[in-house]
Amino acid sequence: MAICFLSPLKAITPTTSLTTSLNPKKPNILRCNFSLPIITTTEPEPVFTSVRSFAPATVANLGPGFDFLGCAVDGLGDFVSLRVDPSVHPGELSISDISGTKNLSKNPLNNCAGIAAIATMKILNIRSVGLSLSLEKGLPLGSGLGSSAASAAAAAVAVNELFGRKLEVKDLVLAGLESEAKVSGYHADNIAPAIMGGFVLIRSYDPLELMSLQFPVEKDLIFVLVSPDFEAPTKKMRAALPAEIGMSHHVWNCSQAGALVASVLQGDLVGLGKALSSDRIVEPKRAPLIPGMVGVKKAALEAGAFGCTISGAGPTAVAVVDSEDRGVEVGERMVEAFWKEGNLKAVAMVKRLDRVGARLVGSVPR
Amino acid sequence: MAICFLSPLKAITPTTSLTTSLNPKKPNILRCNFSLPIITTTEPEPVFTSVRSFAPATVANLGPGFDFLGCAVDGLGDFVSLRVDPSVHPGELSISDISGTKNLSKNPLNNCAGIAAIATMKILNIRSVGLSLSLEKGLPLGSGLGSSAASAAAAAVAVNELFGRKLEVKDLVLAGLESEAKVSGYHADNIAPAIMGGFVLIRSYDPLELMSLQFPVEKDLIFVLVSPDFEAPTKKMRAALPAEIGMSHHVWNCSQAGALVASVLQGDLVGLGKALSSDRIVEPKRAPLIPGMVGVKKAALEAGAFGCTISGAGPTAVAVVDSEDRGVEVGERMVEAFWKEGNLKAVAMVKRLDRVGARLVGSVPR
């Protein structure tokens, strides 16, 4: 690893949204190629000495949106600080520091942030500058809140911002996918909303097509995220999935997926919650593997949540409400249920929909 | 059958929309009970001597919307004339005339319009008035354009209008479902859009929940419907469906269903067409059973259609375009392909989205 010295970061740039570059009058679809694109024109120069970025937590699957739908959650996520470092070999990246967890490798090739940063440097064709990256984990690992995607998204955005924001959103998602592929499979339902914010539908992978689904700006959407002290056995969670699905269940889940998308676009919280709760294929197989989850969902609905399901592959439970007060109440009931029904301690958080996605939060000019 | 005399019908009421009763500010969801509701209060009196109604053709399935999504097509459908008839036993219905086809029974219990009209009379609790119904088929039978649903929708609406429009849309759909259940199974993906117009997502049956999906009013959506001279063997078409679906195909079709719904609501014709064409589960099994269908789809896309699939269970092919001129061109290519690839004569029609649904088109006051 290269020698590290941390630059003092100064927030001189207001929080900026990557998604603002999407023309709101055009349907929000991004199409790009499957393989990692490489910009072969002039190598860009860094416009900052250092930058600091943030990427939010994400909730993937969303019940019937299994493996193709995810959304971002505000006020919870990972930070990346990135700086030009003459002590790092030109064209290479070093991870100087990781805080917030002890379980991550500082080898950039074995670290989500490292892989995504290197992929972004590759797309930008960076050969003359070495970089040092510092990762601050705000998200617990393996919680079902898109921890790896948040690190990757923050890293990809940091590299792009450092070199003058040359890349499009699609390139950043592809860079993040390089990382996700190593950690949890080539799935974009966390990395795409982590970068783009809001709800994102993964329409296809070859070519990668992403649809941004805008929840109406005038409406509030609040998530209750309850994480139990339990390690969801990833292999077991994946193995629990049925290989074949009966036609009636397929039609049911398809219709609920359609209803979920319509509810998001129409800002219909009741409909959204109902769709979230409606999965008949994945949740019924996975919920019994998380102690107390069935009772937690019941408790959330009884306490007034519009809907509840497993976040990602778990073990976090996610419920949807329309006010923070209601969210606190629902969260307490869910924590109680995890303890009573699953003998698990749990922590509840009440968070809003993140509409921005990964963003620059600080920078030091050259 | 009762003696029949046809009243001259005079269009004194402008075309009215049933869907206008839906509050546009509320999410367009209808929830109702599974069983046929019966109004047990005062029996309503007829407010007209006779009425005439129209209900449009419908395209069900729409590719990945299999069994839960349908839309209505303007300028193509069935008419029902209904009148108070003292010669018919009070509380009963007689079918006096059927034109446009020779293959339908005049026994009201074996006729789509008859069953739906009687179900509507039952919901309204009509016991004191006998009715005569005349059916004008504008739609060919077994074409995949919702012929039975159009007859049922027109009949249900005619009865409701004759007695002063006492029922809600949900009741009319339930009455129509009584008819569909006898003809093609308890599926609402034709009858719901035939009654409500536009795109309708069938969210659940118990209770029946319908979501109206509004395609933006400022945009044109044009269908090319190409019906070959071929009887799609219904049993064979149903038997061709797989009982079990692999997880990857399920996820793919679910995501396309979500993309289809989003494209409808966002008025994204390219996205809508692409989703229409994307079904990997039903169309690949059914298309080979309709001679030439695979080539017809190819021809439609090559001629500039945004998407193409089988309408309902076929044999009609449906393509989507954005102008009538393009529609005529695409239709010609599709007709040619049916002849060249399937050795079938075919007829092309170019029609707009129907946004109104079943409606009163004439009435004679008492």
XYZ file of C-alpha atoms in Angstrom:
732
model
C 0.000 0.000 0.000
C 1.226 3.507 -0.680
C 2.118 5.980 2.040
C -0.879 8.015 3.078
C -1.426 11.543 4.283
C -4.936 12.896 4.608
C -5.708 16.228 3.030
C -8.050 18.489 4.954
C -11.275 18.476 2.981
C -13.291 21.617 2.574
C -16.869 21.592 1.373
C -16.708 24.222 -1.306
C -19.144 22.606 -3.718
C -22.804 22.389 -2.786
C -24.311 18.930 -2.759
C -24.847 18.082 -6.371
C -27.020 15.497 -7.983
C -25.812 13.187 -10.668
C -29.342 12.578 -11.773
C -29.898 16.225 -12.588
C -28.103 15.572 -15.834
C -31.067 13.456 -16.896
C -33.444 15.508 -18.995
C -36.740 15.407 -17.069
C -38.720 15.738 -20.302
C -37.233 12.585 -21.722
C -38.245 9.199 -20.353
C -35.670 8.332 -17.718
C -34.008 5.431 -19.469
C -30.320 4.820 -19.684
C -28.970 2.414 -22.217
C -25.357 1.363 -22.337
C -23.140 -1.451 -23.380
C -22.491 -4.571 -21.359
C -18.710 -4.305 -21.416
C -16.793 -1.650 -19.549
C -16.431 1.327 -21.898
C -13.045 3.020 -22.119
C -12.610 6.631 -23.093
C -9.662 6.498 -25.467
C -9.409 10.225 -26.096
C -7.233 12.583 -24.047
C -6.635 11.490 -20.481
C -8.403 13.994 -18.194
C -6.466 15.905 -15.560
C -7.614 16.112 -11.949
C -9.577 19.302 -11.211
C -9.368 18.843 -7.456
C -6.571 17.882 -5.082
C -9.093 15.851 -3.152
C -12.807 15.141 -2.996
C -15.203 13.597 -0.531
C -18.299 11.735 -1.653
C -21.313 10.078 -0.079
C -23.491 7.211 -1.351
C -26.735 6.140 0.281
C -28.000 2.813 1.563
C -30.363 1.001 -0.775
C -33.278 -1.362 -0.446
C -33.290 -3.946 -3.231
C -35.971 -6.420 -4.248
C -38.882 -4.548 -2.637
C -41.042 -7.685 -2.527
C -42.242 -8.463 -6.050
C -39.416 -6.352 -7.488
C -37.013 -9.228 -6.826
C -33.710 -8.805 -8.631
C -34.764 -5.832 -10.776
C -35.975 -3.001 -8.519
C -34.305 -0.990 -5.791
C -34.432 2.406 -4.125
C -32.121 4.657 -2.156
C -32.506 5.686 1.491
C -31.390 9.096 2.704
C -29.115 9.861 5.656
C -27.488 6.463 5.837
C -24.521 5.387 3.780
C -20.784 5.375 3.160
C -18.264 8.173 2.599
C -15.180 8.069 0.407
C -12.316 10.553 0.510
C -10.056 10.500 -2.515
C -6.945 12.492 -3.241
C -4.182 12.814 -5.768
C -1.180 11.060 -4.201
C 2.267 11.432 -5.803
C 3.494 8.525 -3.694
C 1.121 6.152 -5.480
C 2.292 4.735 -8.799
C 0.682 6.672 -11.698
C -2.518 5.002 -12.872
C -2.876 3.066 -9.622
C -4.985 3.338 -6.505
C -4.135 2.792 -2.882
C -6.551 2.387 0.029
C -5.055 4.392 2.868
C -7.681 3.975 5.533
C -10.928 2.198 6.354
C -13.028 3.247 9.331
C -16.355 1.985 10.663
C -15.520 -1.696 10.265
C -12.614 -4.067 10.811
C -13.631 -6.654 8.275
C -12.600 -5.130 4.977
C -9.415 -5.606 3.002
C -7.199 -2.662 2.123
C -6.177 -4.437 -1.052
C -8.022 -2.366 -3.695
C -8.671 -5.488 -5.764
C -10.504 -7.107 -2.857
C -12.430 -4.078 -1.705
C -15.732 -2.810 -3.150
C -14.633 0.814 -3.154
C -11.260 -0.144 -4.602
C -12.677 -2.221 -7.434
C -15.197 0.463 -8.411
C -12.583 3.232 -8.216
C -10.170 1.280 -10.399
C -12.944 0.488 -12.897
C -13.819 4.192 -13.068
C -10.134 5.089 -13.570
C -10.049 2.492 -16.350
C -13.070 4.018 -18.103
C -11.456 7.464 -17.783
C -8.142 6.009 -18.987
C -6.198 7.435 -16.041
C -2.510 6.578 -16.493
C -0.578 9.575 -15.164
C -1.951 10.128 -11.687
C -1.919 7.907 -8.583
C -4.773 8.120 -6.063
C -5.280 7.419 -2.370
C -8.718 6.430 -1.115
C -10.107 6.496 2.387
C -13.382 4.684 3.141
C -15.740 5.513 6.006
C -18.312 2.759 6.420
C -21.595 4.106 7.719
C -23.391 0.900 6.787
C -22.988 -2.444 8.523
C -21.820 -5.307 6.309
C -24.270 -8.006 5.264
C -27.334 -6.204 6.558
C -29.359 -6.164 3.347
C -28.970 -2.411 2.977
C -26.608 -2.367 0.007
C -23.411 -1.871 1.995
C -21.079 -2.985 -0.797
C -22.980 -0.911 -3.365
C -22.734 2.220 -1.227
C -18.945 1.866 -1.001
C -18.665 1.218 -4.733
C -20.996 4.090 -5.652
C -19.168 6.578 -3.438
C -15.815 5.487 -4.898
C -16.939 5.662 -8.528
C -18.432 9.116 -8.014
C -15.336 10.343 -6.170
C -13.054 9.357 -9.060
C -15.394 10.915 -11.610
C -15.658 14.180 -9.667
C -11.908 14.376 -9.079
C -11.348 14.309 -12.841
C -13.999 16.891 -13.707
C -17.146 14.756 -14.008
C -16.449 13.400 -17.472
C -18.586 10.264 -17.167
C -22.283 9.642 -17.481
C -24.385 7.896 -14.905
C -24.405 4.709 -16.987
C -20.596 4.509 -16.862
C -20.597 4.892 -13.100
C -23.166 2.107 -12.741
C -21.025 -0.124 -14.947
C -17.983 0.643 -12.799
C -20.014 -0.183 -9.692
C -21.223 -3.392 -11.288
C -17.615 -4.539 -11.634
C -17.474 -4.413 -7.870
C -20.911 -5.948 -7.223
C -20.079 -8.823 -9.565
C -17.190 -9.791 -7.290
C -19.136 -9.455 -4.065
C -22.711 -10.532 -4.675
C -23.203 -11.259 -8.351
C -23.839 -9.092 -11.411
C -26.943 -7.390 -10.003
C -27.590 -3.675 -10.393
C -30.567 -3.353 -8.052
C -28.396 -1.845 -5.298
C -25.634 -0.081 -7.237
C -27.996 1.685 -9.684
C -30.171 3.367 -7.023
C -27.058 4.020 -4.888
C -25.675 6.072 -7.789
C -28.887 7.469 -9.266
C -31.088 7.894 -6.152
C -34.825 7.278 -6.002
C -36.300 4.121 -7.443
C -34.520 2.388 -10.318
C -35.851 -0.474 -12.436
C -33.204 -2.681 -14.058
C -34.698 -3.378 -17.436
C -31.893 -5.390 -18.969
C -28.184 -6.123 -18.581
C -27.130 -6.693 -22.165
C -27.259 -3.862 -22.954
C -27.664 -2.404 -19.475
C -30.917 -0.431 -19.407
C -32.045 1.410 -16.320
C -35.362 3.187 -15.765
C -35.511 5.908 -13.149
C -38.972 5.884 -11.539
C -39.788 9.213 -9.938
C -41.824 9.159 -6.748
C -43.741 12.496 -6.804
C -41.577 15.220 -5.236
C -44.464 16.727 -3.289
C -45.046 13.507 -1.363
C -43.167 12.000 1.559
C -42.021 8.402 1.548
C -40.515 7.154 4.775
C -38.855 3.824 5.417
C -38.569 2.027 8.718
C -35.451 -0.143 8.631
C -35.075 -2.652 11.428
C -31.792 -4.570 11.520
C -31.567 -7.531 13.898
C -28.336 -8.794 15.388
C -28.230 -11.770 13.058
C -26.096 -12.800 10.155
C -28.302 -13.817 7.234
C -26.532 -16.797 5.717
C -26.106 -15.535 2.147
C -25.663 -18.973 0.592
C -28.700 -20.287 2.441
C -30.777 -17.239 1.414
C -29.874 -17.793 -2.240
C -30.359 -21.571 -1.993
C -33.852 -21.014 -0.545
C -35.031 -19.546 -3.849
C -37.165 -21.888 -5.943
C -35.665 -22.875 -9.302
C -39.107 -23.141 -10.895
C -42.197 -21.049 -10.288
C -45.805 -22.069 -10.919
C -47.704 -20.030 -13.520
C -50.263 -18.663 -11.042
C -47.531 -17.392 -8.702
C -45.669 -15.941 -11.675
C -48.752 -14.031 -12.868
C -49.475 -12.848 -9.325
C -45.963 -11.516 -8.713
C -45.836 -9.936 -12.186
C -49.078 -8.083 -11.554
C -47.835 -6.943 -8.142
C -44.583 -5.756 -9.728
C -46.654 -3.727 -12.191
C -48.772 -2.374 -9.333
C -45.616 -1.488 -7.398
C -44.199 0.482 -10.322
C -47.527 2.264 -10.876
C -47.805 3.083 -7.157
C -44.300 4.575 -7.125
C -45.000 6.770 -10.163
C -48.432 7.801 -8.874
C -47.175 8.417 -5.330
C -49.762 6.006 -3.975
C -48.381 4.987 -0.577
C -51.181 2.557 0.212
C -50.698 0.811 -3.124
C -46.923 0.823 -2.746
C -47.108 -0.722 0.699
C -49.569 -3.336 -0.411
C -47.350 -4.319 -3.335
C -44.295 -4.419 -1.064
C -46.093 -6.953 1.129
C -47.408 -9.079 -1.703
C -44.479 -11.270 -2.809
C -45.526 -14.920 -2.998
C -42.259 -16.293 -4.373
C -39.132 -15.078 -2.568
C -40.247 -13.700 0.800
C -42.182 -16.838 1.839
C -38.992 -18.865 1.351
C -36.569 -16.437 2.979
C -38.598 -15.021 5.863
C -38.555 -18.301 7.850
C -34.732 -18.245 7.705
C -34.626 -14.954 9.653
C -35.817 -15.622 13.227
C -38.910 -13.538 14.010
C -39.312 -12.029 10.510
C -42.854 -13.320 9.995
C -43.936 -11.802 13.316
C -42.042 -8.575 12.587
C -43.984 -8.061 9.362
C -47.253 -8.716 11.165
C -46.297 -6.249 13.911
C -45.373 -3.569 11.335
C -48.707 -3.877 9.542
C -50.669 -3.908 12.794
C -48.850 -0.751 13.888
C -49.985 1.046 10.734
C -47.234 0.447 8.165
C -48.525 0.406 4.568
C -46.362 -2.610 3.809
C -43.357 -4.582 4.970
C -40.872 -7.059 3.515
C -37.234 -8.166 3.701
C -34.678 -5.588 2.541
C -32.420 -7.188 -0.050
C -31.551 -10.686 1.122
C -32.018 -9.615 4.741
C -31.820 -9.727 7.666
C -33.080 -6.100 7.766
C -36.852 -5.700 7.601
C -38.198 -2.678 5.699
C -41.586 -1.083 6.253
C -43.162 1.933 4.572
C -45.005 4.755 6.349
C -45.993 8.364 5.615
C -44.728 10.202 8.706
C -41.716 10.096 11.001
C -43.900 9.789 14.103
C -45.632 6.766 12.668
C -42.240 5.433 11.637
C -40.917 5.622 15.213
C -43.984 3.801 16.514
C -43.807 1.116 13.806
C -40.070 0.690 14.409
C -40.608 0.092 18.143
C -43.196 -2.597 17.441
C -40.856 -4.269 14.953
C -37.928 -4.261 17.385
C -40.193 -5.769 20.045
C -41.327 -8.453 17.629
C -37.744 -9.387 16.680
C -37.036 -9.877 20.372
C -40.290 -11.648 21.222
C -40.602 -13.843 18.142
C -36.969 -14.302 17.127
C -35.056 -13.738 20.380
C -32.954 -11.168 18.492
C -31.880 -7.699 19.509
C -32.616 -5.194 16.753
C -32.139 -1.522 15.923
C -34.750 0.603 14.165
C -34.046 3.572 11.886
C -36.571 5.924 10.286
C -35.321 7.329 6.971
C -36.660 9.181 3.945
C -36.381 8.226 0.288
C -33.084 9.511 -1.118
C -33.845 11.261 -4.408
C -30.270 12.308 -5.224
C -27.994 9.283 -5.085
C -24.212 9.304 -4.763
C -22.882 12.832 -4.573
C -19.902 15.078 -4.016
C -19.961 16.468 -0.484
C -16.597 18.191 -0.321
C -13.602 19.130 -2.432
C -10.255 20.912 -2.313
C -9.351 22.720 -5.547
C -5.914 22.365 -7.093
C -87.981 -15.862 -26.378
C -90.312 -12.906 -25.958
C -91.927 -11.095 -28.882
C -89.742 -8.262 -30.108
C -90.391 -4.832 -31.552
C -87.509 -2.471 -32.067
C -87.869 1.061 -30.753
C -86.373 3.781 -32.879
C -83.346 4.979 -30.946
C -82.494 8.632 -30.835
C -79.132 9.846 -29.628
C -80.207 12.506 -27.181
C -77.401 11.950 -24.703
C -73.869 12.832 -25.656
C -71.284 10.076 -25.429
C -70.522 9.746 -21.765
C -67.615 8.175 -20.002
C -68.014 5.794 -17.133
C -64.519 6.505 -16.064
C -65.217 10.181 -15.487
C -66.735 9.165 -12.186
C -63.256 8.241 -11.044
C -61.713 11.091 -9.117
C -58.562 11.953 -11.078
C -56.830 13.153 -7.913
C -57.195 9.809 -6.215
C -55.106 6.854 -7.348
C -57.214 4.989 -9.857
C -57.842 1.864 -7.864
C -61.142 0.094 -7.551
C -61.653 -2.409 -4.815
C -64.724 -4.588 -4.566
C -65.895 -7.918 -3.261
C -65.442 -11.174 -5.054
C -69.110 -12.199 -4.968
C -71.790 -10.443 -7.014
C -73.112 -7.593 -4.885
C -76.889 -7.100 -4.744
C -78.511 -3.769 -4.033
C -81.282 -4.698 -1.636
C -82.755 -1.224 -1.272
C -85.554 0.140 -3.455
C -85.712 -1.347 -6.934
C -84.806 1.409 -9.417
C -87.247 2.389 -12.175
C -86.172 2.685 -15.794
C -85.370 6.269 -16.773
C -85.378 5.495 -20.520
C -87.674 3.486 -22.765
C -84.613 2.246 -24.576
C -80.869 2.779 -24.727
C -78.073 1.949 -27.091
C -74.526 1.284 -25.883
C -71.113 0.604 -27.361
C -68.143 -1.273 -25.910
C -64.690 -1.351 -27.495
C -62.388 -4.155 -28.544
C -59.600 -4.918 -26.116
C -56.055 -6.213 -26.305
C -55.229 -8.431 -23.334
C -51.878 -9.806 -22.171
C -49.737 -7.218 -23.971
C -46.668 -9.449 -23.860
C -45.321 -9.545 -20.303
C -48.717 -8.369 -18.998
C -50.016 -11.917 -19.415
C -53.301 -12.463 -17.584
C -53.301 -9.157 -15.701
C -53.065 -6.269 -18.174
C -55.279 -5.124 -21.024
C -56.244 -2.010 -22.933
C -59.152 -0.788 -25.031
C -59.083 0.011 -28.754
C -61.248 2.760 -30.201
C -63.600 2.519 -33.165
C -64.027 -1.225 -33.082
C -66.509 -3.048 -30.900
C -70.039 -4.248 -30.222
C -73.355 -2.400 -29.856
C -76.247 -3.354 -27.612
C -79.771 -1.956 -27.860
C -81.924 -2.516 -24.817
C -85.542 -1.620 -24.200
C -88.274 -2.035 -21.657
C -90.525 -4.777 -23.048
C -93.905 -5.437 -21.416
C -94.105 -8.730 -23.292
C -91.076 -10.063 -21.385
C -91.751 -11.529 -17.942
C -90.896 -8.963 -15.231
C -87.327 -9.383 -13.969
C -86.343 -11.344 -17.053
C -84.405 -10.629 -20.223
C -84.993 -11.687 -23.806
C -82.543 -11.508 -26.682
C -84.581 -10.331 -29.646
C -81.927 -10.039 -32.299
C -78.267 -10.722 -33.036
C -76.580 -9.265 -36.103
C -73.025 -9.464 -37.392
C -72.604 -13.175 -36.693
C -74.555 -16.394 -37.031
C -72.775 -18.313 -34.336
C -74.296 -16.969 -31.131
C -77.180 -18.317 -29.078
C -80.260 -16.196 -28.386
C -80.675 -17.976 -25.086
C -79.634 -15.227 -22.654
C -78.013 -17.781 -20.357
C -75.724 -18.935 -23.145
C -74.890 -15.519 -24.547
C -72.198 -13.143 -23.253
C -74.420 -10.086 -23.509
C -77.320 -11.998 -21.960
C -75.322 -13.270 -18.982
C -73.833 -9.836 -18.250
C -77.219 -8.090 -18.632
C -78.875 -10.561 -16.268
C -76.017 -10.214 -13.751
C -76.428 -6.428 -13.877
C -80.202 -6.755 -13.389
C -79.467 -9.008 -10.414
C -77.124 -6.444 -8.833
C -79.789 -3.755 -9.379
C -82.441 -6.128 -8.015
C -84.713 -5.643 -11.045
C -87.927 -7.635 -10.481
C -90.721 -5.538 -11.997
C -89.554 -4.830 -15.531
C -88.823 -7.175 -18.468
C -86.173 -6.227 -21.025
C -85.419 -7.002 -24.655
C -81.854 -6.898 -25.881
C -80.504 -6.629 -29.396
C -76.802 -7.330 -30.049
C -74.830 -5.987 -33.007
C -71.488 -7.764 -33.238
C -68.804 -5.530 -34.682
C -66.056 -7.875 -33.550
C -65.320 -11.280 -35.010
C -65.513 -14.188 -32.564
C -62.321 -15.855 -31.360
C -60.007 -13.253 -32.839
C -58.151 -12.314 -29.667
C -59.750 -8.868 -29.563
C -62.034 -9.390 -26.584
C -65.185 -10.114 -28.558
C -67.063 -11.712 -25.659
C -65.970 -8.969 -23.272
C -67.201 -6.241 -25.648
C -70.675 -7.830 -25.788
C -70.765 -8.263 -22.018
C -69.520 -4.732 -21.350
C -72.032 -3.149 -23.732
C -74.860 -5.156 -22.145
C -73.905 -4.355 -18.539
C -73.618 -0.655 -19.341
C -76.928 -0.651 -21.238
C -78.794 -2.102 -18.249
C -77.120 0.322 -15.850
C -77.927 3.322 -18.041
C -81.542 2.237 -18.581
C -82.082 2.276 -14.818
C -80.428 5.630 -14.191
C -76.783 4.706 -13.763
C -76.999 3.449 -10.204
C -73.964 1.190 -10.294
C -70.285 1.838 -9.990
C -67.683 0.675 -12.461
C -66.644 -2.169 -10.140
C -70.169 -3.601 -10.194
C -70.227 -3.527 -13.985
C -66.896 -5.336 -14.159
C -68.218 -7.975 -11.761
C -71.323 -8.412 -13.922
C -69.110 -8.766 -16.977
C -66.911 -11.262 -15.173
C -69.942 -13.509 -14.693
C -70.070 -13.705 -18.458
C -66.325 -14.078 -19.019
C -66.187 -16.891 -16.461
C -68.570 -18.920 -18.610
C -66.800 -18.201 -21.876
C -63.085 -17.997 -21.232
C -62.421 -18.256 -17.516
C -62.565 -15.764 -14.648
C -60.201 -13.246 -16.225
C -60.805 -9.503 -16.136
C -58.068 -8.397 -18.531
C -60.566 -7.910 -21.361
C -63.774 -6.990 -19.517
C -62.160 -4.383 -17.249
C -60.630 -2.284 -20.060
C -63.771 -2.840 -22.193
C -65.778 -1.147 -19.435
C -63.224 1.343 -18.113
C -61.261 2.223 -21.268
C -57.509 2.846 -21.428
C -55.078 0.466 -19.774
C -56.230 -1.522 -16.759
C -54.057 -3.623 -14.450
C -55.851 -6.437 -12.637
C -54.256 -6.366 -9.225
C -56.277 -9.065 -7.512
C -59.536 -10.982 -7.790
C -60.393 -11.614 -4.157
C -61.197 -8.850 -3.595
C -61.255 -7.600 -7.178
C -58.836 -4.686 -7.423
C -58.333 -2.809 -10.663
C -55.784 -0.096 -11.400
C -56.492 2.322 -14.216
C -53.190 3.321 -15.871
C -53.495 6.596 -17.729
C -51.508 6.977 -20.931
C -50.792 10.743 -21.148
C -53.709 12.478 -22.905
C -51.461 14.688 -24.998
C -49.829 11.706 -26.677
C -51.067 9.452 -29.443
C -50.979 5.698 -29.139
C -51.935 3.790 -32.242
C -52.423 0.059 -32.611
C -52.049 -1.983 -35.767
C -54.280 -5.039 -35.472
C -53.776 -7.731 -38.063
C -56.245 -10.616 -37.972
C -55.469 -13.656 -40.124
C -58.091 -16.022 -41.477
C -57.226 -18.681 -38.920
C -58.953 -20.139 -35.914
C -56.567 -20.151 -32.967
C -57.275 -23.419 -31.204
C -58.140 -22.109 -27.730
C -57.441 -25.356 -25.910
C -54.128 -25.740 -27.696
C -53.186 -22.122 -26.932
C -53.898 -22.672 -23.234
C -52.185 -26.074 -23.209
C -49.061 -24.526 -24.729
C -48.460 -22.490 -21.574
C -45.702 -23.836 -19.333
C -46.843 -24.999 -15.888
C -43.525 -24.010 -14.331
C -41.276 -21.082 -15.145
C -37.544 -20.820 -14.471
C -36.453 -18.082 -12.059
C -34.461 -16.146 -14.664
C -37.437 -16.012 -17.057
C -39.704 -15.028 -14.190
C -37.427 -12.136 -13.172
C -37.084 -11.053 -16.792
C -40.831 -10.990 -17.474
C -41.524 -9.286 -14.127
C -39.061 -6.529 -14.934
C -40.569 -6.115 -18.411
C -44.051 -5.937 -16.884
C -42.799 -3.173 -14.607
C -41.193 -1.424 -17.574
C -44.451 -1.764 -19.534
C -46.469 -0.147 -16.740
C -43.910 2.652 -16.369
C -43.873 3.236 -20.138
C -47.681 3.503 -20.235
C -47.779 6.020 -17.378
C -44.859 8.022 -18.790
C -46.200 7.930 -22.357
C -42.951 6.397 -23.569
C -43.864 4.731 -26.853
C -40.422 3.292 -27.491
C -40.348 1.743 -24.035
C -43.910 0.505 -24.369
C -43.195 -1.160 -27.683
C -40.017 -2.725 -26.404
C -41.818 -4.168 -23.385
C -44.648 -5.427 -25.612
C -42.095 -7.374 -27.637
C -40.196 -8.754 -24.663
C -42.257 -11.690 -23.360
C -40.061 -14.764 -22.897
C -42.701 -17.030 -21.391
C -46.042 -17.055 -23.231
C -45.403 -15.639 -26.712
C -42.533 -18.031 -27.527
C -44.890 -20.955 -26.848
C -47.942 -19.581 -28.619
C -46.465 -17.813 -31.635
C -45.397 -21.056 -33.370
C -49.033 -22.235 -33.180
C -50.184 -19.323 -35.365
C -48.799 -19.826 -38.899
C -46.560 -16.922 -39.870
C -46.701 -15.108 -36.509
C -42.950 -15.127 -35.935
C -42.393 -13.587 -39.393
C -45.251 -11.111 -38.868
C -43.617 -9.745 -35.722
C -40.296 -9.443 -37.523
C -41.976 -7.621 -40.417
C -43.753 -5.223 -38.048
C -40.530 -4.281 -36.276
C -38.631 -3.917 -39.559
C -41.378 -1.599 -40.845
C -40.929 0.695 -37.853
C -43.357 -0.578 -35.216
C -42.158 0.077 -31.652
C -43.245 -3.403 -30.630
C -45.408 -6.347 -31.607
C -46.957 -9.376 -29.926
C -50.031 -11.627 -29.977
C -53.307 -9.947 -28.984
C -54.956 -12.012 -26.234
C -54.605 -15.675 -27.157
C -54.479 -14.781 -30.839
C -54.591 -15.175 -33.748
C -54.578 -11.357 -34.117
C -51.147 -9.727 -34.047
C -50.895 -6.306 -32.405
C -48.211 -3.729 -33.116
C -47.732 -0.247 -31.694
C -46.901 2.873 -33.702
C -47.173 6.645 -33.245
C -48.915 7.729 -36.443
C -51.696 6.478 -38.688
C -49.514 6.657 -41.784
C -46.892 4.489 -40.140
C -49.682 2.201 -38.975
C -50.937 1.671 -42.531
C -47.423 0.872 -43.724
C -46.748 -1.514 -40.833
C -50.134 -3.186 -41.360
C -49.373 -3.844 -45.034
C -46.065 -5.466 -44.180
C -47.740 -7.631 -41.531
C -50.482 -8.758 -43.922
C -47.821 -9.648 -46.494
C -45.900 -11.626 -43.896
C -48.976 -13.602 -42.828
C -49.434 -14.556 -46.483
C -45.789 -15.214 -47.222
C -44.814 -16.972 -44.003
C -48.098 -18.534 -42.913
C -50.056 -18.858 -46.146
C -52.895 -16.981 -44.445
C -55.048 -14.133 -45.688
C -55.208 -11.337 -43.155
C -56.879 -7.976 -42.591
C -55.135 -4.984 -41.028
C -56.791 -2.256 -38.973
C -55.206 0.907 -37.592
C -56.879 2.081 -34.374
C -56.253 4.494 -31.519
C -56.267 3.772 -27.793
C -59.819 4.005 -26.447
C -59.718 6.145 -23.311
C -63.450 6.032 -22.540
C -64.604 2.428 -22.415
C -68.180 1.172 -22.673
C -70.595 4.043 -23.110
C -74.140 5.150 -23.795
C -74.501 6.202 -27.437
C -78.264 6.702 -27.685
C -81.418 6.771 -25.587
C -85.179 7.333 -25.799
C -86.664 8.977 -22.703
C -89.808 7.625 -21.087
